mmCIF file of C-alpha atoms in Angstrom:
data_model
loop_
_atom_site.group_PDB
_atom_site.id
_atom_site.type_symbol
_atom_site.label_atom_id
_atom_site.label_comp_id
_atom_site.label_asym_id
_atom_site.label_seq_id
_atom_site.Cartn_x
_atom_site.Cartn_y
_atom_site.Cartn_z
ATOM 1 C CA UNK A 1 -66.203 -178.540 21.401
ATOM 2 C CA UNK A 2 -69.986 -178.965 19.771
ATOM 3 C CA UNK A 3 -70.967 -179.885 23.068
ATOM 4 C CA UNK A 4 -69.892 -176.875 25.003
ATOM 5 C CA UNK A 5 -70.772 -174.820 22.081
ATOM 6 C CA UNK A 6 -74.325 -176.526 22.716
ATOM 7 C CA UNK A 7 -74.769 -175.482 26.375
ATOM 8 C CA UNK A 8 -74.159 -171.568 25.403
ATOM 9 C CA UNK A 9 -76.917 -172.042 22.772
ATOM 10 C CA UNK A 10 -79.035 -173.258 25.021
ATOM 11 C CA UNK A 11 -78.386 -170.881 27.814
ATOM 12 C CA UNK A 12 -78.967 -168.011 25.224
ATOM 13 C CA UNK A 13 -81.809 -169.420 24.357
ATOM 14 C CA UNK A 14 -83.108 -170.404 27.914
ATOM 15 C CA UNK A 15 -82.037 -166.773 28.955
ATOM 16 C CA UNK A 16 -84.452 -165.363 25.862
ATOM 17 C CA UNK A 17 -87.486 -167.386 27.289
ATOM 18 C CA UNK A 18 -86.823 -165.645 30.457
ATOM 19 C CA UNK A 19 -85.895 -169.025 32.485
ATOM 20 C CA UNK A 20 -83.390 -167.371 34.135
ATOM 21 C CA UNK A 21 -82.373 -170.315 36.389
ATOM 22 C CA UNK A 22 -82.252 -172.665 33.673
ATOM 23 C CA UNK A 23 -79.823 -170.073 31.999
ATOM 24 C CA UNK A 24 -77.723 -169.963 34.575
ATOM 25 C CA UNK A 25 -77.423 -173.812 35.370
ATOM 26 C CA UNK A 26 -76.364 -174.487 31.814
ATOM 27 C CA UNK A 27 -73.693 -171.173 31.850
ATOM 28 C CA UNK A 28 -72.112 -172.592 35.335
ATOM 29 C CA UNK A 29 -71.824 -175.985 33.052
ATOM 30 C CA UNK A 30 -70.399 -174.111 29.947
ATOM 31 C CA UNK A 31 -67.953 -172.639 32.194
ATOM 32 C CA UNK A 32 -67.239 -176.104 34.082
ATOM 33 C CA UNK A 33 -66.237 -177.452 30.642
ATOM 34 C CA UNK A 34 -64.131 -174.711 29.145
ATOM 35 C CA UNK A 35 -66.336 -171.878 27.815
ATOM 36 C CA UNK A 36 -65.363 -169.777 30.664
ATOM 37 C CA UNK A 37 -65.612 -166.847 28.085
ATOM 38 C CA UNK A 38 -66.615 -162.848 29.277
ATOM 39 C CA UNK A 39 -69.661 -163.053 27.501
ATOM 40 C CA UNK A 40 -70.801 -166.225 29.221
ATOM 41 C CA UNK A 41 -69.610 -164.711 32.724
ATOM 42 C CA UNK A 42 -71.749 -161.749 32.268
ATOM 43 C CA UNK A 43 -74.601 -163.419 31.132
ATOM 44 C CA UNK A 44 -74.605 -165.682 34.089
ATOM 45 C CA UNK A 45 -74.318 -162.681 35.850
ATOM 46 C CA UNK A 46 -77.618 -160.975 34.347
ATOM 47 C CA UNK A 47 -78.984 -164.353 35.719
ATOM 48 C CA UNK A 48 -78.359 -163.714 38.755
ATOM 49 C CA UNK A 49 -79.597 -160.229 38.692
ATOM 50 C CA UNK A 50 -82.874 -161.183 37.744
ATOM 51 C CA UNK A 51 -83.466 -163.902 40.287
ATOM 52 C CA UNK A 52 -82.213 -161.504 42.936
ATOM 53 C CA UNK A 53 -78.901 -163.665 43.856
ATOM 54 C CA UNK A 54 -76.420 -160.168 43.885
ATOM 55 C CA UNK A 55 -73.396 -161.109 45.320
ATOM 56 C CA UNK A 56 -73.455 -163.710 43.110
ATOM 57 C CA UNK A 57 -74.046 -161.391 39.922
ATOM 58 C CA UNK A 58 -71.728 -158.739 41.224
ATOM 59 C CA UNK A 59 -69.260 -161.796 41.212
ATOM 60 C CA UNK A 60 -69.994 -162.828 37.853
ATOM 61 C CA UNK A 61 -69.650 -159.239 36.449
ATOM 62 C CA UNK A 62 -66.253 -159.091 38.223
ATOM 63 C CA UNK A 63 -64.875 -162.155 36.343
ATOM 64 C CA UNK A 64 -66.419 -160.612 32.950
ATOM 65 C CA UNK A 65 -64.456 -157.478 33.601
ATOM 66 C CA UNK A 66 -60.819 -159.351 34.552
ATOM 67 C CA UNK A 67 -61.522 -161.519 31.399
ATOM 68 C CA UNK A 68 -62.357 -158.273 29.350
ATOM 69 C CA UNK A 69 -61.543 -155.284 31.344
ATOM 70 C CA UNK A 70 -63.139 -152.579 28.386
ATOM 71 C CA UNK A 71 -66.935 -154.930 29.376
ATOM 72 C CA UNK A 72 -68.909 -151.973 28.959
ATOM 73 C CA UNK A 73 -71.544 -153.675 29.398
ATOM 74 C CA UNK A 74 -70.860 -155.678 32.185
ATOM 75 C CA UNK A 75 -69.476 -152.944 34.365
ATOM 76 C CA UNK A 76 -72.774 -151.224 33.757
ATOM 77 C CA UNK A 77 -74.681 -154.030 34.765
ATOM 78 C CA UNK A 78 -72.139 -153.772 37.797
ATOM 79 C CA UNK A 79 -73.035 -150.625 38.534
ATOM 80 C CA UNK A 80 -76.832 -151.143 38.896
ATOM 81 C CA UNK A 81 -76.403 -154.613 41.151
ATOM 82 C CA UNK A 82 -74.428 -152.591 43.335
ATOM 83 C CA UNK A 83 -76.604 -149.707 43.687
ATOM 84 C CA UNK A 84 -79.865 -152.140 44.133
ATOM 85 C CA UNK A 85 -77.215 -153.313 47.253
ATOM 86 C CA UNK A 86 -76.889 -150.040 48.504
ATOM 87 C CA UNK A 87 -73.086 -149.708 47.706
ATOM 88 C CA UNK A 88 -73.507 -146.215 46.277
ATOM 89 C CA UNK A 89 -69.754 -145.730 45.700
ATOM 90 C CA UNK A 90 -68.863 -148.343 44.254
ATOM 91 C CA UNK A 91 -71.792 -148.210 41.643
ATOM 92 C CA UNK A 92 -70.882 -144.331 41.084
ATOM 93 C CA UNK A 93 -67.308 -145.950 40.131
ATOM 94 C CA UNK A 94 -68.524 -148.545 37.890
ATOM 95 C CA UNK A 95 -70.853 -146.201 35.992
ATOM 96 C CA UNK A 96 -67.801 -143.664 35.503
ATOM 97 C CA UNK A 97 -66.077 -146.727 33.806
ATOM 98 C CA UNK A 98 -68.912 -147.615 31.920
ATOM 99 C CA UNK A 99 -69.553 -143.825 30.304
ATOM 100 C CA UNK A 100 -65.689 -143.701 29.807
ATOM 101 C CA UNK A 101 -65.558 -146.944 28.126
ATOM 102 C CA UNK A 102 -68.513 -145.777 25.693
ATOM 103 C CA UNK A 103 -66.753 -142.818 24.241
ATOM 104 C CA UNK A 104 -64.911 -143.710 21.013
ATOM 105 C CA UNK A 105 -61.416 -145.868 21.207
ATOM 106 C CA UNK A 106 -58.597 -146.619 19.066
ATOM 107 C CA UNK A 107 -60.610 -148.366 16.397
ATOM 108 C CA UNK A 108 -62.741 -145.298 15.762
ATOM 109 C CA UNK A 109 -66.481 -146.950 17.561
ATOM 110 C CA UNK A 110 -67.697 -146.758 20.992
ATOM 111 C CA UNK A 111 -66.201 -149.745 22.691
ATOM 112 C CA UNK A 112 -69.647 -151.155 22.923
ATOM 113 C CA UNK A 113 -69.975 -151.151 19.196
ATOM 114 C CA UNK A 114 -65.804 -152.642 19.112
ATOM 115 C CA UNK A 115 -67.048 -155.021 21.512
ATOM 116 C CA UNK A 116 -69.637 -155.678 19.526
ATOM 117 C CA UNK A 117 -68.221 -155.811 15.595
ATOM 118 C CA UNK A 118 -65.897 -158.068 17.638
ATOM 119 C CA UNK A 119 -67.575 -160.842 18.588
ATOM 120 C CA UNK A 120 -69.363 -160.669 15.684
ATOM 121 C CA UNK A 121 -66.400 -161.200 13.715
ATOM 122 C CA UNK A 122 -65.885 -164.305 16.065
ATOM 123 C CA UNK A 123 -69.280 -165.634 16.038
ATOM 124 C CA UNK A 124 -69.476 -166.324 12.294
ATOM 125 C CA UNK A 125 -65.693 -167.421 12.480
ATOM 126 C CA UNK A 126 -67.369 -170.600 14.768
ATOM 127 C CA UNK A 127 -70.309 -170.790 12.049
ATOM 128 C CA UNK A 128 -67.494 -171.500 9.733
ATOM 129 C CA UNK A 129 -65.227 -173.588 11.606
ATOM 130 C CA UNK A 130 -68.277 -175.958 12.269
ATOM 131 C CA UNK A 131 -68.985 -175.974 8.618
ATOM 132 C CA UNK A 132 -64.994 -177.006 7.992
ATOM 133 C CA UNK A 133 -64.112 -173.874 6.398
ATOM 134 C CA UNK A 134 -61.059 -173.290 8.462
ATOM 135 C CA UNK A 135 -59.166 -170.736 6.398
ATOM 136 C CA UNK A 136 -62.581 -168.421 6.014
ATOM 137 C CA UNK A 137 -62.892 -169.417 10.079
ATOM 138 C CA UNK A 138 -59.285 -168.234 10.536
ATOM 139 C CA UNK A 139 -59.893 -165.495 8.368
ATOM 140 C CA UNK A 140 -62.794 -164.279 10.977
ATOM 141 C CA UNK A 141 -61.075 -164.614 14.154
ATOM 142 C CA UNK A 142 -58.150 -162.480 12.542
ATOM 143 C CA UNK A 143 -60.742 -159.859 11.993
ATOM 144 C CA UNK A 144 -62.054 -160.165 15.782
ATOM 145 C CA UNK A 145 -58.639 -159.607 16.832
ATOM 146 C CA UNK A 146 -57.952 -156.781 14.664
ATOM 147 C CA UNK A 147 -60.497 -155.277 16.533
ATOM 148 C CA UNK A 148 -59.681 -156.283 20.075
ATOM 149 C CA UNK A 149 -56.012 -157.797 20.281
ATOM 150 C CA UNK A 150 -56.774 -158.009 24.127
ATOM 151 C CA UNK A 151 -59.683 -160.575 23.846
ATOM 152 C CA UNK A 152 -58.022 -163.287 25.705
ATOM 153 C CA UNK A 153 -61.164 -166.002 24.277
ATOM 154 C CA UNK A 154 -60.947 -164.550 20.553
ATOM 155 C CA UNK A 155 -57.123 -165.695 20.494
ATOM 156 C CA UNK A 156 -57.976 -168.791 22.239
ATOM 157 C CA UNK A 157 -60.504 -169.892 19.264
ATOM 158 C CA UNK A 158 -58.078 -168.784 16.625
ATOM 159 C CA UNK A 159 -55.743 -170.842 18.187
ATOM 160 C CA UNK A 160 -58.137 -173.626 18.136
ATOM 161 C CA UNK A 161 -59.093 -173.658 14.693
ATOM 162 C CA UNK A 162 -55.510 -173.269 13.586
ATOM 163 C CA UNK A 163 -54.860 -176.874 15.363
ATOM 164 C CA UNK A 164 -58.276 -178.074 13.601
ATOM 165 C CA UNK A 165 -57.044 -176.692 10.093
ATOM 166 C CA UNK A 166 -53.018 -178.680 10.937
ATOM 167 C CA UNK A 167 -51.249 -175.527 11.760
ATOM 168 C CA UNK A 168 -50.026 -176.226 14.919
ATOM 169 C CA UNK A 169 -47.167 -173.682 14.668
ATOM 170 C CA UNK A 170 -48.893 -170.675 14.201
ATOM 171 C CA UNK A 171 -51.228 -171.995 17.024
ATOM 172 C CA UNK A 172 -48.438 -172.419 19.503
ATOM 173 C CA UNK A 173 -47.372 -168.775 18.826
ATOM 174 C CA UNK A 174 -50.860 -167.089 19.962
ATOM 175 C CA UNK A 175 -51.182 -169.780 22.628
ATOM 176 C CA UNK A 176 -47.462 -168.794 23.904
ATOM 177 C CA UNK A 177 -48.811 -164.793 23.549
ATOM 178 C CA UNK A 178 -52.003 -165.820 25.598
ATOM 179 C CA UNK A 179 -50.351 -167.442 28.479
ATOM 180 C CA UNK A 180 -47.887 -164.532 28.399
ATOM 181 C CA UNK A 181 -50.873 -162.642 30.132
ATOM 182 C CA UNK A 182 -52.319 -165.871 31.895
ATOM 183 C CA UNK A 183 -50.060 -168.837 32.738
ATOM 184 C CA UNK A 184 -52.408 -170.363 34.587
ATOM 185 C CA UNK A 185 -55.074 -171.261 31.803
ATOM 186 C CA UNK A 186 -55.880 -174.352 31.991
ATOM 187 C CA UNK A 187 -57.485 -174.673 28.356
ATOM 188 C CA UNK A 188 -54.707 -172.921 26.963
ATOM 189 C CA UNK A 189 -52.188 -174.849 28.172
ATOM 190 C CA UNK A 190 -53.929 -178.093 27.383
ATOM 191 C CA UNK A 191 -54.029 -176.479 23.639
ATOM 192 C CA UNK A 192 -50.473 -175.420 23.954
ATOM 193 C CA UNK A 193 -49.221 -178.756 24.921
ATOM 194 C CA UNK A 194 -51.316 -180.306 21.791
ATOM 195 C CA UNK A 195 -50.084 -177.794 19.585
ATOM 196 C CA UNK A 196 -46.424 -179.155 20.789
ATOM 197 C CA UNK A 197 -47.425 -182.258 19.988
ATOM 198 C CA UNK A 198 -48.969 -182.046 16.809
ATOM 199 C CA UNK A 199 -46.127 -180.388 15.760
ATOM 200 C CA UNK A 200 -43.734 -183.230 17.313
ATOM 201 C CA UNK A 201 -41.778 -181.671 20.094
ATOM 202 C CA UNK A 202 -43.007 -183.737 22.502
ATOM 203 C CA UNK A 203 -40.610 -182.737 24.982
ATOM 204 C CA UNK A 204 -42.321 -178.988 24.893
ATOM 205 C CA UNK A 205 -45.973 -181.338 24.767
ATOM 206 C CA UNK A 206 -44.617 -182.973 28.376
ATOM 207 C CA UNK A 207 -43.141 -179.943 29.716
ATOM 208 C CA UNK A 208 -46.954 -178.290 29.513
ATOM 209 C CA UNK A 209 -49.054 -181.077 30.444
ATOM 210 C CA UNK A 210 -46.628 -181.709 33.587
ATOM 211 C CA UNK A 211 -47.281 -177.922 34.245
ATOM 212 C CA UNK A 212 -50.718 -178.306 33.442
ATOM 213 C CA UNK A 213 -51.304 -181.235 35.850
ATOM 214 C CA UNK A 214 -49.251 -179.536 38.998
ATOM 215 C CA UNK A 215 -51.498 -176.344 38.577
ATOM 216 C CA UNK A 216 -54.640 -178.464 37.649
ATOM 217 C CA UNK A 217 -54.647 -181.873 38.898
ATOM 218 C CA UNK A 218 -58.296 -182.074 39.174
ATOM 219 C CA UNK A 219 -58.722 -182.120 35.406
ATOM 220 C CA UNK A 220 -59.082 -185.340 33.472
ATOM 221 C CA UNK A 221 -58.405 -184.685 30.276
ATOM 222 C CA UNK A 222 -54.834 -183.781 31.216
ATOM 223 C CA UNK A 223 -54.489 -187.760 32.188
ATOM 224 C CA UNK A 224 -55.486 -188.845 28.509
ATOM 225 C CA UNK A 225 -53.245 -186.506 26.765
ATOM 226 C CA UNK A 226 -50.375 -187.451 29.054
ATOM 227 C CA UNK A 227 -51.576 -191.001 28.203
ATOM 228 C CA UNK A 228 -51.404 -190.221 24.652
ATOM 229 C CA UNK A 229 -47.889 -189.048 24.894
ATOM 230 C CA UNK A 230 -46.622 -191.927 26.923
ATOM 231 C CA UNK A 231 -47.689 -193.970 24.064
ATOM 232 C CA UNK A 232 -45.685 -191.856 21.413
ATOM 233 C CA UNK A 233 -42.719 -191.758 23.546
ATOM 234 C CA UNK A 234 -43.004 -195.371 23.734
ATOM 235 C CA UNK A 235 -42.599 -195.945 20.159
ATOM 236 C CA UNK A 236 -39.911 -193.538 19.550
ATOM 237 C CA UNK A 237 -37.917 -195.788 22.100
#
């Protein structure tokens, strides 16, 4: 997890030097290892608006918005890549979106600002999961949520830091809400199947991991946690 948490550093901080490229390598890598988050998505995206690779961006802003479909941002961003390409009617749409998205919501702010107060919210809940302070870290990512239940990644790092602070239960019940909406994700289903077995139904861990593997075979972390349960299965027999 510091590792991948390492790469988006980076890349923010490559993408503030203006070394757009280098940005975008690391982001692709972030993404490769797990941090496909919306944020990271559009950023890459931005990337590849700047060096001039648009289908690319437009891409990149299209997995930020199915990640996070209220992106103002990133449908903005849309909008202007797809103007610069001449697709006039599509950007019109995307700017609609944008100005629609920007008018106060449910939580009383601009979605922008939501969006924003959000992530906030979720950024210092990582500052204090790093420093071990799990329930203050907990505490954070609660608050995130408050403000966007719908943030697919902000459930995904509570659930995370629950299994970090031994509360695999209440991690396997956002995991089981997140895959609800997306049964196919992979790092959700590799934390739902070590959230099983943390909590010692390792029929539940197998069940996952099996599903895991079938969908994402590729992966090799799934073949040391299915490892790891052979082992435990082994002793229980």
């Amino acid at each position: 997890m510091e590792a991948e948490s390492d790469l988006l550093t980076v890349a923010r901080e490559r993408f503030a030097a203006r070394d757009y490229r280098g940005a975008a390598l690391l982001l692709a890598s972030a993404i490769e290892a797990g941090q496909g988050y919306a944020d990271a998505h559009h950023m890459l995206g931005l990337c590849y608006a700047l060096t001039e690779w648009r289908e690319e961006a437009v891409r990149s802003f299209d997995e930020a918005i199915r990640l996070n479909p209220r992106y103002v941002e990133a449908h903005l961003n849309r909008s202007i890549v797809l103007s610069d390409m001449g697709r006039s009617a599509e950007a019109a749409e995307a700017l609609t979106r944008a100005q629609e998205l920007g008018r106060p919501d449910a939580t009383g702010f601009p979605s922008i600002v939501a969006n924003r107060l959000a992530n906030m919210h979720a950024e210092l809940g990582q500052a204090y999961r790093e420093a071990g302070a799990f329930t203050a870290a907990i505490e954070q990512f609660r608050s995130a949520l408050a403000i966007r239940s719908s943030f697919a990644d902000l459930r995904l790092e509570l659930a995370r830091t629950l299994i970090e602070a031994g509360e695999p239960g209440d991690a396997a019940r956002e995991l089981d809400e997140i895959l609800q909406e997306r049964p196919e994700w992979l790092e959700a289903m590799l934390l739902r199947g070590l959230a099983a077995y943390l909590a010692g139904d390792l029929e539940r861990a197998k069940s996952v991991w099996e599903g895991a593997a079938a969908r994402h075979p590729e992966d090799p972390r799934l073949e040391t946690y299915r490892s790891m349960l052979a082992r435990k299965l082994g002793e229980q027999s």
